[in-house]
Each structure stands twice: as C-alpha cells, then as structure tokens.
Coordinates of C-alpha atoms and ligand atoms in Angstrom, one line a residue:
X1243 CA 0.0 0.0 0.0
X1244 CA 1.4 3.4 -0.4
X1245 CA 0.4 6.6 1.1
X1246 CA 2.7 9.8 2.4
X1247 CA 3.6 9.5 5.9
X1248 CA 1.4 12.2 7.7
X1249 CA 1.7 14.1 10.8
X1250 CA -1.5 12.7 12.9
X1251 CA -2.2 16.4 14.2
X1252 CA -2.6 17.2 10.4
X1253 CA -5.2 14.6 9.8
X1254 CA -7.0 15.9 12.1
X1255 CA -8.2 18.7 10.1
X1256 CA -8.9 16.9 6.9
X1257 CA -12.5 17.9 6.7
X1258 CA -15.3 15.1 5.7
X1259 CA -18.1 15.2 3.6
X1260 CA -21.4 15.1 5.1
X1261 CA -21.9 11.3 4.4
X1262 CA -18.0 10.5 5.2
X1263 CA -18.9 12.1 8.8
X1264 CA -22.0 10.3 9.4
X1265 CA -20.4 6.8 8.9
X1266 CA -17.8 7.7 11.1
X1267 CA -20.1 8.7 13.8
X1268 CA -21.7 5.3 13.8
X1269 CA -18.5 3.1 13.8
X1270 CA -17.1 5.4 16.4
X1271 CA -20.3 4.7 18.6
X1272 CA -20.5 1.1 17.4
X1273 CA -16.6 0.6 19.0
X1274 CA -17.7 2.6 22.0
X1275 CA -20.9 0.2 22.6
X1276 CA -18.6 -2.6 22.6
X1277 CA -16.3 -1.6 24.7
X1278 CA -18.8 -1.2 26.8
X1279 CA -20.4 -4.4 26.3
X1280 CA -16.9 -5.9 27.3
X1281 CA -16.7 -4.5 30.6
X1282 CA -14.7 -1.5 29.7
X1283 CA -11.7 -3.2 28.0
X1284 CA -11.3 -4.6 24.2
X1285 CA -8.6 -6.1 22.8
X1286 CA -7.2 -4.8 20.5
X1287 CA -7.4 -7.8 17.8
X1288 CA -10.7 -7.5 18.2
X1289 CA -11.0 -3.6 17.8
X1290 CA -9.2 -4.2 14.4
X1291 CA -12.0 -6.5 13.3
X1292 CA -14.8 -4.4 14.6
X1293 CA -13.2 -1.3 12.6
X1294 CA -12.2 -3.1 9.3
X1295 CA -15.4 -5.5 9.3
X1296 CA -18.3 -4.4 11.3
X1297 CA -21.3 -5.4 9.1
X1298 CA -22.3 -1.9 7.4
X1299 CA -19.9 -0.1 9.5
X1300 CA -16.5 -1.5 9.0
X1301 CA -14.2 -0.2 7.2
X1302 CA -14.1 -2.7 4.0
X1303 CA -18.1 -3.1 4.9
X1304 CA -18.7 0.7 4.2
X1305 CA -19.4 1.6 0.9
X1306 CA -16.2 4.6 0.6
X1307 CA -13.9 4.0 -2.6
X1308 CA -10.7 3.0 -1.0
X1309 CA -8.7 2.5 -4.1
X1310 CA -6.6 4.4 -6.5
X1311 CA -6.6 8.5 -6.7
X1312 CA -10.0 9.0 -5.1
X1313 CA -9.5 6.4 -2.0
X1314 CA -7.0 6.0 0.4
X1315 CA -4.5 4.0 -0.7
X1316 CA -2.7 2.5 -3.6
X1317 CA -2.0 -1.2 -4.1
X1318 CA 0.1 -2.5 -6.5
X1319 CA -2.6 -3.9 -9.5
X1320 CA -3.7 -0.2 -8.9
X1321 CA -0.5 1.4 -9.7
X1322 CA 0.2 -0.8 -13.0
X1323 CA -1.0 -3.1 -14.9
X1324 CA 2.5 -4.8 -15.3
X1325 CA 1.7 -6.2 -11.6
X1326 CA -1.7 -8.2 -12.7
X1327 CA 0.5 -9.4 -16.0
X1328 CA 3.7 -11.0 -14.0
X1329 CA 1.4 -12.8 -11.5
X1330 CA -0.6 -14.3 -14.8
X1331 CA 3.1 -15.0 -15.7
X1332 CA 3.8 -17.0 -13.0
X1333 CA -0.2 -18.6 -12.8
X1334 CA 0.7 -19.7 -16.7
X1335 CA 3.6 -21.8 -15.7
X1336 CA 1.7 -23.1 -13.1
X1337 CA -1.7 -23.9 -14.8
X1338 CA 0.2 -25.5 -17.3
X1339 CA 1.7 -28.3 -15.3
X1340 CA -2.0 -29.5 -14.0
X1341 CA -5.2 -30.3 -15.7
X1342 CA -8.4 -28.1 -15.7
X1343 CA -7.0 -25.8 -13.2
X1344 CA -8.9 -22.7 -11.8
X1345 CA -7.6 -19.3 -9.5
X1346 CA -8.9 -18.1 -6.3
X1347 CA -7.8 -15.2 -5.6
X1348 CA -9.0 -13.7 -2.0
X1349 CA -9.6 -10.2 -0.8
X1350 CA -9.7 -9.0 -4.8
X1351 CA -10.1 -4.9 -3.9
X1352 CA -11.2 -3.0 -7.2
X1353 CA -11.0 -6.3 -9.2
X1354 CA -8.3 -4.5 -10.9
X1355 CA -5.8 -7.4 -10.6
X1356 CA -8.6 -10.0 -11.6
X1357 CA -8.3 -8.2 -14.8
X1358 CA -5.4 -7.8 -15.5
X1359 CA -4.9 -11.6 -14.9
X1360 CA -7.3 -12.7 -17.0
X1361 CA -6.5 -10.5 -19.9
X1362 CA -3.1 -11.9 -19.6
X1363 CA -3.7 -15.5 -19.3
X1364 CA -6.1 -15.2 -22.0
X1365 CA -3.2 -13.5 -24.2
X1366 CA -1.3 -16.5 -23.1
X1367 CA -3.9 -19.2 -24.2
X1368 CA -4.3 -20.2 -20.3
X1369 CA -7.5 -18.9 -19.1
X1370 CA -8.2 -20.7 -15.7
X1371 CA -11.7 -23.3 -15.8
X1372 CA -13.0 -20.9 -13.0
X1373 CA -11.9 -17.4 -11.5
X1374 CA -13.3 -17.7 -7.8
X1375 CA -13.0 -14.6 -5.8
X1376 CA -13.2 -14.7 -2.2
X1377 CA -14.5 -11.7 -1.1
X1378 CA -15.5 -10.8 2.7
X1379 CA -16.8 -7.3 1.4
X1380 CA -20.3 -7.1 -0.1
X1381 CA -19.4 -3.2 -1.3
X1382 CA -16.4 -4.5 -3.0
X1383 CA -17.8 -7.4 -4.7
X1384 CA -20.7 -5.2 -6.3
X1385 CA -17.5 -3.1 -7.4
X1386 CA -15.8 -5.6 -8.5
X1387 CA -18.4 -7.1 -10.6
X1388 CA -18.9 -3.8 -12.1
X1389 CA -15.3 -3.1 -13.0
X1390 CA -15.2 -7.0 -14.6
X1391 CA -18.0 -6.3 -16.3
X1392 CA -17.2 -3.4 -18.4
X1393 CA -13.6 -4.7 -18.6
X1394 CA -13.2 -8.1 -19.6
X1395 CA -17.2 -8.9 -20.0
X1396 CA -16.6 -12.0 -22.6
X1397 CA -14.9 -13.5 -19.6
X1398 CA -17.2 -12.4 -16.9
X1399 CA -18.6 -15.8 -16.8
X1400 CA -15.9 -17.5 -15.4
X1401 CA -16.0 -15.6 -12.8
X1402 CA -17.6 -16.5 -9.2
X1403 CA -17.8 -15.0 -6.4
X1404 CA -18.0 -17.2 -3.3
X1405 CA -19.1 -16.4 0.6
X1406 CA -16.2 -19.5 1.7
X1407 CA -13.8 -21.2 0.2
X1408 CA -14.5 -23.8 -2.4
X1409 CA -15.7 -27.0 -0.7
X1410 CA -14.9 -29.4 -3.0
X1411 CA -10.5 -30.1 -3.9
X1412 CA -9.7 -28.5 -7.0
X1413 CA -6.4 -27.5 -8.9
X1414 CA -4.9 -24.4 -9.7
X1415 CA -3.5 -21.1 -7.9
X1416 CA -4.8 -19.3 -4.9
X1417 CA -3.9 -15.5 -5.2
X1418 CA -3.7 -12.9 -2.4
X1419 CA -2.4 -9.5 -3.0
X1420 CA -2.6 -7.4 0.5
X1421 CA -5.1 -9.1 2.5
X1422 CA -2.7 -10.7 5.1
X1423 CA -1.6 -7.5 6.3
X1424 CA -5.6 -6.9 7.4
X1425 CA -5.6 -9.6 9.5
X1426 CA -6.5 -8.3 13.2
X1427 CA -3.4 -8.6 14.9
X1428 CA -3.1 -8.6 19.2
X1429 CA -0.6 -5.5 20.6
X1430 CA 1.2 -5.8 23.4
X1431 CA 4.1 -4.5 25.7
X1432 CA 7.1 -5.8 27.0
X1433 CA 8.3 -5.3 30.4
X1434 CA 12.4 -6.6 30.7
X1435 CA 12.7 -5.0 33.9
X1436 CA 9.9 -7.4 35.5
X1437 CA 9.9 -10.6 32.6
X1438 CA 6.3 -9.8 32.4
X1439 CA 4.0 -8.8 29.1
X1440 CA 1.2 -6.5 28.8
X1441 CA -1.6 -7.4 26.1
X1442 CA -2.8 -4.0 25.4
X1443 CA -6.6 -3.2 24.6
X1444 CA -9.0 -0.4 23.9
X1445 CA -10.7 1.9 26.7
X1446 CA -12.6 5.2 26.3
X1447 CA -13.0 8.2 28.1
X1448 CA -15.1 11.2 27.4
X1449 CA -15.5 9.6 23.7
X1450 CA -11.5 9.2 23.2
X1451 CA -10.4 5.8 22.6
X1452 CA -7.5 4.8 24.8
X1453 CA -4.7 2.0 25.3
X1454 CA -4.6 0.5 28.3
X1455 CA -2.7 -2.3 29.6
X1456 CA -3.6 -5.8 31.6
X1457 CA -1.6 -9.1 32.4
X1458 CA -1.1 -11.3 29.0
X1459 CA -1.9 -14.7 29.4
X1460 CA 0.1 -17.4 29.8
X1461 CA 0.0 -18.4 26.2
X1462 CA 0.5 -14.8 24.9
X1463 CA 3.4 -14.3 27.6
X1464 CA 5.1 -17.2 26.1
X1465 CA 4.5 -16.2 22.3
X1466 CA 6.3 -12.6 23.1
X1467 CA 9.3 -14.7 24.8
X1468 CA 9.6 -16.6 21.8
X1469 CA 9.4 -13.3 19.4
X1470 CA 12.0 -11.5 21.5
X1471 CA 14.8 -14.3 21.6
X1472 CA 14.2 -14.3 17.3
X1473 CA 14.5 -10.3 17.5
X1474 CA 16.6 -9.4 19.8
X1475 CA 17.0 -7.4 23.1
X1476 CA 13.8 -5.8 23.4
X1477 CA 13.8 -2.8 26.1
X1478 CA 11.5 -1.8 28.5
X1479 CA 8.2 -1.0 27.3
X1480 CA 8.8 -2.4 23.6
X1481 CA 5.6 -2.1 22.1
X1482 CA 4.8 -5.1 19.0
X1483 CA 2.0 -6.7 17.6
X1484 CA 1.4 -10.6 16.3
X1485 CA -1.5 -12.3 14.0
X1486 CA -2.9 -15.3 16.0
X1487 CA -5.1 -15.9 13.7
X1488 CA -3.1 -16.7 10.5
X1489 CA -2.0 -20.0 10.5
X1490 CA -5.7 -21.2 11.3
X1491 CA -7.0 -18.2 8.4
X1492 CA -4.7 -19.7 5.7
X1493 CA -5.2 -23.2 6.3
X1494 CA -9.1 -22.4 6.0
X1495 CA -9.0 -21.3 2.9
X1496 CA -6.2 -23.1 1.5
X1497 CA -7.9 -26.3 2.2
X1498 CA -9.6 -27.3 -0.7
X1499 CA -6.3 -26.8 -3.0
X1500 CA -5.1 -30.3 -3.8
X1501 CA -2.5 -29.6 -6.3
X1502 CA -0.8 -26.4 -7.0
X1503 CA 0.2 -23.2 -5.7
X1504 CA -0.9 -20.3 -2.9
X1505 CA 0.8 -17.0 -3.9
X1506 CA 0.8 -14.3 -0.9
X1507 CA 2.3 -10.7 -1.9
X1508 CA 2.4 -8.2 1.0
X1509 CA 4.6 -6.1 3.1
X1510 CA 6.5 -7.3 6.4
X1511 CA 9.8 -8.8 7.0
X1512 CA 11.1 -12.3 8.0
X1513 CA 10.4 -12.4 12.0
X1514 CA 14.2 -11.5 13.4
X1515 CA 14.2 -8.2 11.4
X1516 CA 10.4 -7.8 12.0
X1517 CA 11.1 -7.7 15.6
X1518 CA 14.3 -6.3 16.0
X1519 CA 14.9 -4.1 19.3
X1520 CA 15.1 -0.6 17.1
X1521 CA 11.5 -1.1 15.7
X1522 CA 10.0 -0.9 19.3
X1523 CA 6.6 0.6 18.4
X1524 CA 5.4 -2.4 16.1
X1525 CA 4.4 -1.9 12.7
X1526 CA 0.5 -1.0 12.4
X1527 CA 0.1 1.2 9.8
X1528 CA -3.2 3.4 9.0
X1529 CA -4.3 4.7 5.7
X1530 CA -6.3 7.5 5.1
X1531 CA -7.3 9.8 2.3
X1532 CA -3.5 8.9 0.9
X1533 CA -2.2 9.6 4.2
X1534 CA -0.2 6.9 6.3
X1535 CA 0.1 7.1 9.8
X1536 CA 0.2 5.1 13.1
X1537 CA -3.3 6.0 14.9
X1538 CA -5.9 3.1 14.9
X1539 CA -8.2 5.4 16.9
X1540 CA -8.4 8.3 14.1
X1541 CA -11.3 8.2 11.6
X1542 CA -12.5 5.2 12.7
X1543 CA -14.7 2.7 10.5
X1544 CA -13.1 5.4 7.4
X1545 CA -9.4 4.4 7.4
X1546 CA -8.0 1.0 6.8
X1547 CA -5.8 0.0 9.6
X1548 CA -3.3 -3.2 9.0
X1549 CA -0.1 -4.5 10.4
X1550 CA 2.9 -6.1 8.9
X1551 CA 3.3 -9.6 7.8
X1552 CA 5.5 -12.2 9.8
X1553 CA 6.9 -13.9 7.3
X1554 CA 8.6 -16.9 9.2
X1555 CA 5.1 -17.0 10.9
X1556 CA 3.7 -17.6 7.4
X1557 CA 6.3 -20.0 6.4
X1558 CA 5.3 -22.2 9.6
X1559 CA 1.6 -21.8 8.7
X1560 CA 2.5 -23.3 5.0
X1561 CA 4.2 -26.5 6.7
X1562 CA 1.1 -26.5 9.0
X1563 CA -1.4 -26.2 6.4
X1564 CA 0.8 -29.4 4.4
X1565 CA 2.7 -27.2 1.6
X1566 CA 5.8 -26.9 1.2
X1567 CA 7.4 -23.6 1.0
X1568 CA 8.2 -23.0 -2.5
X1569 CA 9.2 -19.5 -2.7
X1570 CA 10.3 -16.0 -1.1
X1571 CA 11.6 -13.4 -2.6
X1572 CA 11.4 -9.7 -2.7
X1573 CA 8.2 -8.2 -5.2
X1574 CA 10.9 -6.8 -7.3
X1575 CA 13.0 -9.9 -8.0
X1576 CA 9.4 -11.9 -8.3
X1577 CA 8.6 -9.5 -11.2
X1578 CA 12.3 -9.3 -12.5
X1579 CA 12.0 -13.2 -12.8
X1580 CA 8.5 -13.3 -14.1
X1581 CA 9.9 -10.8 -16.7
X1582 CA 8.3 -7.5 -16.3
X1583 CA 10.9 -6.3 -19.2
X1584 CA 8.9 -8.4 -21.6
X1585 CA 5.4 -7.4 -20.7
X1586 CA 6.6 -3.8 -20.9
X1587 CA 7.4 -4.6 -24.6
X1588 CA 4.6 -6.5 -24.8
X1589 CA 1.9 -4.3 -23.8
X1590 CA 3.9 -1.3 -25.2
X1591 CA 4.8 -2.8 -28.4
X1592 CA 6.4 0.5 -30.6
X1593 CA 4.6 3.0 -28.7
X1594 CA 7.7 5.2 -27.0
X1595 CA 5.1 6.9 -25.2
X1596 CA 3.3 4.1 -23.4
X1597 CA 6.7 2.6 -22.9
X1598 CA 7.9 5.7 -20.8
X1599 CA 4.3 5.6 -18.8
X1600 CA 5.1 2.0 -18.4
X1601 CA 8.6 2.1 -17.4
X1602 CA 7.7 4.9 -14.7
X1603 CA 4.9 2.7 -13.2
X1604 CA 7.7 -0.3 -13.2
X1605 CA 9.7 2.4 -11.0
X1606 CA 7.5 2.6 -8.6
X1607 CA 6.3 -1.4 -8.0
X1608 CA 10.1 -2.2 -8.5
X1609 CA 12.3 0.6 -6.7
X1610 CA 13.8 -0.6 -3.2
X1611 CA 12.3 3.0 -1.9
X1612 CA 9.1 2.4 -3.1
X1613 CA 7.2 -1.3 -3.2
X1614 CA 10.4 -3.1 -5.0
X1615 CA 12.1 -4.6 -1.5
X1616 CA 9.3 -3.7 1.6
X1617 CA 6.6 -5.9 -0.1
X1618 CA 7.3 -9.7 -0.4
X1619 CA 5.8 -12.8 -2.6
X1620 CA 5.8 -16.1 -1.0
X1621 CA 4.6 -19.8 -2.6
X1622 CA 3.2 -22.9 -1.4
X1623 CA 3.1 -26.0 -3.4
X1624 CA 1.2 -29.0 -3.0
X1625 CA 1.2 -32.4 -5.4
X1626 CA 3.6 -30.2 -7.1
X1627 CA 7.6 -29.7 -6.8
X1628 CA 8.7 -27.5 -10.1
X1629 CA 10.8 -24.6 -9.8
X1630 CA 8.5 -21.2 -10.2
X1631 CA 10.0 -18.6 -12.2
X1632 CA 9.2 -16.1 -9.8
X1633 CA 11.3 -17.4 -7.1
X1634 CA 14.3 -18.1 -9.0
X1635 CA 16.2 -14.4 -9.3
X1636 CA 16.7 -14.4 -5.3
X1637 CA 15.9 -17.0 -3.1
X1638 CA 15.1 -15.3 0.6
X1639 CA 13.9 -18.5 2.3
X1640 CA 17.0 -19.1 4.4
X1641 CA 16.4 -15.6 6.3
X1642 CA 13.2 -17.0 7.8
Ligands
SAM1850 C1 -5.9 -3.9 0.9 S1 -7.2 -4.6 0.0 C2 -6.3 -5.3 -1.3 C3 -7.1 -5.5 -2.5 C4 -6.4 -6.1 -3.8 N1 -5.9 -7.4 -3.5 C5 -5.3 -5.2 -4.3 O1 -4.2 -5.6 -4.2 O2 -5.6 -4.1 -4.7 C6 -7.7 -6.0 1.0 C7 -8.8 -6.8 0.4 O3 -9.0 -8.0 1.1 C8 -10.4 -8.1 1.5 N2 -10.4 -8.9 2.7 C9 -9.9 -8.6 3.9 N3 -10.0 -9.5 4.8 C10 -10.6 -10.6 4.1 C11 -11.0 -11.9 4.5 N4 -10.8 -12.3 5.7 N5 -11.5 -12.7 3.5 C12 -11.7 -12.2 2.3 N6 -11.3 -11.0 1.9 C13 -10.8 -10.2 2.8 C14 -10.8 -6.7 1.6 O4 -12.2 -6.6 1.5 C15 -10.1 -6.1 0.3 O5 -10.8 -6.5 -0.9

C-alpha cells in the first residue's frame, strides 16, 4: 500500500463530507458500545475487526472508494497493470503443469488485478476453468463485478464470487495480493525490567479511545518470549504486535487446493528483522485519504488500519497447512524473474510513449524505496515440486 507519511495532528483537520462524517459517527459509537459491552476493555485484535469489518460499519463493509486516486491507498494492481501481467506470468507456468486448473484469488479490492490476470492469461492461451474470488466485502464485490463487467465482459462468466472457500479439492493457484496484512493482529508491551507482558486493549474516556494495559496470558506471555529471543534485546516497554489468527485463516482457505500453488504478496519482513529491538513501536500502519500514519483510533470505521506480515510465521503456517514452502523473494526480483521487461514490450509494443508511462509505473512497483524490497511474494506448493520462475532471481527463504 502506499500513502505519504502524515503528521497525525494534520489529519485531524482533513474535513469530511457530510456522508463520510455520518459513517464515522456510527462506527465510532458502534466501537464505544462494545467496549462497553466488554466491561470496559477490548482487545485490541478485536478492535481491528470491529473497525475493518463491522457489518455496514466497518471499514471494508462501508461503501467509501478505498482505491486508487479517489481512496485511500494505492496497491500494486492499482498502480500498473504490469503487476496483474507477472502474477498471470507466474499462474501460466503453473496452470500448465495441472489439468483443468482454476484461481482463487482472496480479498480482490477493485477487481483491478482479476483483470489484468485474465486479460493476460487469456493473451497467453491459459485462461483458468473458473476465477473464484473470495471476497469478505459485499461493497467491494458489487465493485468488482462492475469493474469485470465493463472490462473483460466476454470473460465475466468465469468468474464467481464465493461467501467461503470452495468446498470441493480443485487445482490451480490461490492468489492474495494485501489481505494478510488486514488480518486483526493482538498489541502488546514488554516489560524486561519485570519478565512480564502487557496485552494492550482499547478503553474510552469522554469519547476518546485509549490503550490501556492488563496481564497477558500465559499463552500470549510465552508467544512474546519466543518473538523476542528471534529479534533481539527488546527494552522496557517495547511495544509489538502478532497475527494469532493466520495459521488457522490460511489453512481455512487453503484447504480445498489439492494440487498447485498459494501466492501471498504483502509487506512485512522475516520475524528476526520484524522484531528487531530498534523497531520498538510495532508496525500497524493506518491509511487515510492517501495519508499513512500510526493512529488506529483516528477516523475510525473510514481508514484502513493493517499491520505487517510475519513472514517466518507464514512460512510455519505453510508447513502447518501441508505445503511446502516454494518460494520467497522480494516483489521486485518476483517481477524481475516473471519478466516484467517483456510485458513492458509486450503491452507497449512501438509506442515510445506508453513505454515511458510504463517504465515509470515499473519504478515505482520495483524501486527498493518504493514497493520493490518492503513488499514480499511467498509460494506454497502442493502435489507439485517444479521450480517457479518467480522465485528463482533471489531465493530469501534461508532468512526465515
Ligand atoms: C488492501 S485490500 C487489497 C485489494 C487487492 N488485492 C489489491 O491488491 O488491490 C484488502 C482486500 O482484502 C479483502 N479482505 C480482507 N480480509 C478478508 C478476508 N478475511 N476474507 C476475504 N477478503 C478479505 C478486503 O475486503 C479487500 O478486498
């Protein structure tokens, strides 16, 4: 996702529509019911879920454009089209070694990248049996279908949208570009002086939302120990967050994949750098109108809120979920290997102009400042044990 970082006290001011302040009124009371409801305290995890899916009043349940120039954020299928074209790269080699293979893709935004895969695969001669899109937004599946439908209608009716994953085995690639990162995550604080761990959780006060500390559990406790021997001497009061939820939400929806590949793309770091002692006020990250910041508790229900990916935690989830770990690599040497070069001349063809809009977008999803080294693509294979071309410029897997 990209957005500038912003000063919190300058979001402040951003002044809302009518319509924009109304929602936010009713989130904002929503959260403050529930805190209520829980006896004054929240956690924090499920704070996250109450503000990014709250039926109606969550933030990916509201009906607010979130991508592109008039959102709040830019992914990468939204920046170029090159993105959608290297990941039907990499599906192509893939489809190709099963037999009436379909895509899932989950958490599919704008339905920009379902596009662009399509249109690619098609161009390829490799157009997955069935496109499932696994969608927990009804707003963004209407958008979606929308977007489909006026830009690749001949193949519209491939494409399904499901309420679970598929019940019944099938081949093919599952997809994800930026939906692990809006997984609720739990906060909490370390205290080295006294070996003990704070979960933290929401309170409010006069309307303001609040952290406020209490004893982890035992569980928890342990689960920080464990993060702090992989990153390092934490200090007093480090403050980190962790996704309990992952390995259980991937194997769900992995389940029904019998042979081929899961493809995750999304920011975060292999868990010894992710926790290292210097980054000691965890990674959430709030978007916003094109602003990012840190503040979960500003423009609530209107701003996405997400935290960065564990990586080793997501390679352990792939042995959990029976894969094996076929990949990681930065996004810029998965689109280097899956030849973005090529699709630039490709789709550009001898049009110097669109290759010097094209080349500029390739900046941007490839440059170590921008998305080229923060954002990552792992794979999981199953019944399968090829090499995939994405994987093969730099191999990251021994730094997890
Ligand atoms: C940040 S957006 C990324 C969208 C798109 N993949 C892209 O790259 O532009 C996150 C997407 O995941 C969806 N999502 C989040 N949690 C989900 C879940 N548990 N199951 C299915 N979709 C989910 C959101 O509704 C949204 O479409």
């Amino acid at each position: 996702m990209h957005g500038n970082d912003t000063p919190t006290a300058n979001l402040r001011e951003l002044k809302l529509d009518e319509a924009a302040a109304e929602q936010g009124r009713k989130a904002r009371e929503n959260l403050l019911q529930q805190i209520d409801a829980a006896g004054g305290w929240l956690s924090f995890e499920r704070f996250m879920e109450l503000a990014l899916y709250a039926p109606l009043l969550g933030y990916y349940s509201g009906g607010a454009q979130k991508f592109g120039a008039g959102g709040d954020f830019t992914t990468a299928p939204e920046i170029s089209s090159l993105f959608g074209a290297c990941v039907a790269v990499q599906c192509e080699e893939i489809l190709g070694r099963l037999n009436a293979a379909s895509i899932l893709e989950i958490g599919a935004g704008s339905g920009r990248l379902a596009a662009d895969v399509l249109g690619r695969l098609e161009s390829l001669r490799r157009l997955p049996e069935h496109y499932w899109i696994l969608e927990i937004s009804a707003d963004l599946r209407h958008r979606q279908r929308e977007y489909l439908a006026r830009h690749r209608p001949h193949l519209l009716e491939r494409v399904h949208w499901l309420d679970r994953p598929p019940a019944e085995p099938f081949d093919g690639v599952i997809l994800a570009n930026e939906v692990l990162d809006a997984l609720p995550v739990v906060r909490f604080r370390w205290h080295a002086d006294a070996d003990a761990v704070e979960e933290l959780g929401v309170v409010h006060s006069d309307g303001h939302f609040a952290w406020r500390g209490r004893p982890a559990g035992a569980a928890m406790a342990e689960k920080c120990r464990m993060l702090s021997r992989a990153g390092g001497d934490w200090e007093d009061g480090y403050v980190s967050e962790y996704c309990p939820r992952l390995a259980a939400w991937t194997r769900a929806v992995t389940r029904s994949l019998r042979n081929g590949a899961a493809l995750w793309f999304d920011y975060g770091l292999p868990r010894a750098q992710y926790y290292l002692p210097e980054r000691h006020d965890g990674t959430l990250l709030c978007h916003f109108r094109h602003r990012a910041h840190g503040d979960p508790f500003l423009w609530v229900g209107l701003q996405d809120i997400t935290a960065w990916v564990d990586f080793t935690l997501l390679a352990e989830a792939s042995r959990e979920c029976g894969f094996q770990l076929a990949g990681f690599t930065t996004q810029a040497h998965f689109l280097a290997g899956t030849g973005i070069d090529a699709e630039m001349q490709f789709v550009a063809g001898n049009d110097a102009h669109r290759f010097a809009q094209l080349a500029n977008q390739a900046r941007q999803l490839l440059l170590p400042g921008e998305m080229g080294e923060r954002f990552k693509a792992m794979a999981w294979q199953r019944g399968m044990h090829e090499p995939l071309r994405g994987f093969e410029v730099l191999d990251l897997r021994h730094t997890l």
